């Protein structure tokens, strides 16, 4: 089972540098993946998604990479800004299911 | 830009009391969800709802929980007899379409504190 009071991995980056946040997903049947950003006291905010028939998708300053062979997802943020400081969650969804399964989250701290 | 809204932002209740958490999904969305996040932990799925029926629920969503769409705009989560371990942030989400064809957009959450 899960431990109470999960300790989040933390990534500290200098403002202007690129950030890479990684996520290992568990279900090989998952075919839809989403990255969410959560600021303190707020709900998860959609950043970018990718379907299992793709291995890369780009948005504005963000790129998601999917490696289905090793069940790994990453989020790259270019030119990280102080406003990017938040907890980032990956989420997976399998075909035919309504539920999102969230990962543990990574706390991104941007150093001005 | 349309948003999911939730009320109240913070609810404090005594153990054993009933609470109703309210959500207004995005107006043209058809699928609705509740998730919870215990402090410092992952976001966990509770239930999905479509066409006035539960379409999927997790093990967490036991007989103490119920959901309802009482009118054309609100979507509620009721906890019949709250327990200390129900203390968490509760997030409502909605999608335009079904399953994994559309992104789930989340509301700001209701912080439930059970004393």
PDB file of N, CA and C in Angstrom, chain B residues 9-11 21 35-39 44 46 79 83-91 109-114:
ATOM      1  N   UNK B   9     -15.526  26.558  -0.832  1.00  0.00           N
ATOM      2  CA  UNK B   9     -14.093  26.322  -0.991  1.00  0.00           C
ATOM      3  C   UNK B   9     -13.549  25.541   0.208  1.00  0.00           C
ATOM      4  N   UNK B  10     -14.166  25.737   1.365  1.00  0.00           N
ATOM      5  CA  UNK B  10     -13.754  25.021   2.568  1.00  0.00           C
ATOM      6  C   UNK B  10     -14.997  24.669   3.381  1.00  0.00           C
ATOM      7  N   UNK B  11     -15.085  23.398   3.777  1.00  0.00           N
ATOM      8  CA  UNK B  11     -16.211  22.919   4.563  1.00  0.00           C
ATOM      9  C   UNK B  11     -15.663  22.227   5.804  1.00  0.00           C
ATOM     10  N   UNK B  21     -21.130  18.474  -1.270  1.00  0.00           N
ATOM     11  CA  UNK B  21     -20.195  19.310  -2.003  1.00  0.00           C
ATOM     12  C   UNK B  21     -20.776  19.574  -3.387  1.00  0.00           C
ATOM     13  N   UNK B  35     -13.012  13.450  -7.723  1.00  0.00           N
ATOM     14  CA  UNK B  35     -11.736  12.917  -7.257  1.00  0.00           C
ATOM     15  C   UNK B  35     -11.481  13.479  -5.863  1.00  0.00           C
ATOM     16  N   UNK B  36     -10.587  12.826  -5.134  1.00  0.00           N
ATOM     17  CA  UNK B  36     -10.182  13.416  -3.866  1.00  0.00           C
ATOM     18  C   UNK B  36      -8.654  13.331  -3.742  1.00  0.00           C
ATOM     19  N   UNK B  37      -8.143  14.216  -2.905  1.00  0.00           N
ATOM     20  CA  UNK B  37      -6.709  14.244  -2.654  1.00  0.00           C
ATOM     21  C   UNK B  37      -6.486  14.469  -1.174  1.00  0.00           C
ATOM     22  N   UNK B  38      -6.106  13.423  -0.485  1.00  0.00           N
ATOM     23  CA  UNK B  38      -5.722  13.566   0.915  1.00  0.00           C
ATOM     24  C   UNK B  38      -4.408  14.332   0.953  1.00  0.00           C
ATOM     25  N   UNK B  39      -4.246  15.162   1.969  1.00  0.00           N
ATOM     26  CA  UNK B  39      -3.092  16.058   2.056  1.00  0.00           C
ATOM     27  C   UNK B  39      -1.781  15.320   1.836  1.00  0.00           C
ATOM     28  N   UNK B  44      -6.999  10.855  -6.290  1.00  0.00           N
ATOM     29  CA  UNK B  44      -7.616   9.529  -6.447  1.00  0.00           C
ATOM     30  C   UNK B  44      -9.009   9.660  -7.045  1.00  0.00           C
ATOM     31  N   UNK B  46     -12.844   8.902  -7.656  1.00  0.00           N
ATOM     32  CA  UNK B  46     -13.970   8.400  -6.877  1.00  0.00           C
ATOM     33  C   UNK B  46     -15.056   7.827  -7.789  1.00  0.00           C
ATOM     34  N   UNK B  79     -21.694  12.980   1.202  1.00  0.00           N
ATOM     35  CA  UNK B  79     -21.126  11.988   2.111  1.00  0.00           C
ATOM     36  C   UNK B  79     -22.083  11.905   3.291  1.00  0.00           C
ATOM     37  N   UNK B  83     -16.415  10.650   8.185  1.00  0.00           N
ATOM     38  CA  UNK B  83     -15.408  10.085   9.085  1.00  0.00           C
ATOM     39  C   UNK B  83     -14.176  10.976   9.037  1.00  0.00           C
ATOM     40  N   UNK B  84     -13.343  10.845  10.042  1.00  0.00           N
ATOM     41  CA  UNK B  84     -12.128  11.657  10.082  1.00  0.00           C
ATOM     42  C   UNK B  84     -11.303  11.484   8.807  1.00  0.00           C
ATOM     43  N   UNK B  85     -11.264  10.254   8.309  1.00  0.00           N
ATOM     44  CA  UNK B  85     -10.435   9.972   7.129  1.00  0.00           C
ATOM     45  C   UNK B  85     -11.043  10.493   5.818  1.00  0.00           C
ATOM     46  N   UNK B  86     -12.221  11.083   5.891  1.00  0.00           N
ATOM     47  CA  UNK B  86     -12.784  11.742   4.702  1.00  0.00           C
ATOM     48  C   UNK B  86     -12.201  13.138   4.495  1.00  0.00           C
ATOM     49  N   UNK B  87     -11.439  13.615   5.465  1.00  0.00           N
ATOM     50  CA  UNK B  87     -10.805  14.925   5.322  1.00  0.00           C
ATOM     51  C   UNK B  87      -9.860  14.895   4.130  1.00  0.00           C
ATOM     52  N   UNK B  88     -10.094  15.799   3.178  1.00  0.00           N
ATOM     53  CA  UNK B  88      -9.326  15.806   1.940  1.00  0.00           C
ATOM     54  C   UNK B  88      -9.780  16.984   1.101  1.00  0.00           C
ATOM     55  N   UNK B  89      -9.078  17.209   0.002  1.00  0.00           N
ATOM     56  CA  UNK B  89      -9.570  18.098  -1.050  1.00  0.00           C
ATOM     57  C   UNK B  89     -10.391  17.245  -1.995  1.00  0.00           C
ATOM     58  N   UNK B  90     -11.563  17.743  -2.359  1.00  0.00           N
ATOM     59  CA  UNK B  90     -12.433  17.042  -3.295  1.00  0.00           C
ATOM     60  C   UNK B  90     -12.522  17.877  -4.567  1.00  0.00           C
ATOM     61  N   UNK B  91     -12.160  17.238  -5.673  1.00  0.00           N
ATOM     62  CA  UNK B  91     -12.164  17.922  -6.960  1.00  0.00           C
ATOM     63  C   UNK B  91     -13.255  17.357  -7.855  1.00  0.00           C
ATOM     64  N   UNK B 109     -11.574  22.822  -6.312  1.00  0.00           N
ATOM     65  CA  UNK B 109     -11.622  21.937  -5.160  1.00  0.00           C
ATOM     66  C   UNK B 109     -12.366  22.510  -3.977  1.00  0.00           C
ATOM     67  N   UNK B 110     -12.847  21.596  -3.133  1.00  0.00           N
ATOM     68  CA  UNK B 110     -13.406  21.929  -1.827  1.00  0.00           C
ATOM     69  C   UNK B 110     -12.559  21.218  -0.789  1.00  0.00           C
ATOM     70  N   UNK B 111     -12.075  21.985   0.157  1.00  0.00           N
ATOM     71  CA  UNK B 111     -11.323  21.360   1.257  1.00  0.00           C
ATOM     72  C   UNK B 111     -12.309  20.947   2.325  1.00  0.00           C
ATOM     73  N   UNK B 112     -12.412  19.656   2.582  1.00  0.00           N
ATOM     74  CA  UNK B 112     -13.299  19.131   3.622  1.00  0.00           C
ATOM     75  C   UNK B 112     -12.476  18.779   4.850  1.00  0.00           C
ATOM     76  N   UNK B 113     -12.850  19.356   5.962  1.00  0.00           N
ATOM     77  CA  UNK B 113     -12.199  19.054   7.235  1.00  0.00           C
ATOM     78  C   UNK B 113     -13.230  18.423   8.158  1.00  0.00           C
ATOM     79  N   UNK B 114     -12.972  17.203   8.582  1.00  0.00           N
ATOM     80  CA  UNK B 114     -13.878  16.498   9.488  1.00  0.00           C
ATOM     81  C   UNK B 114     -13.237  16.469  10.876  1.00  0.00           C
TER      82      UNK B 114
END
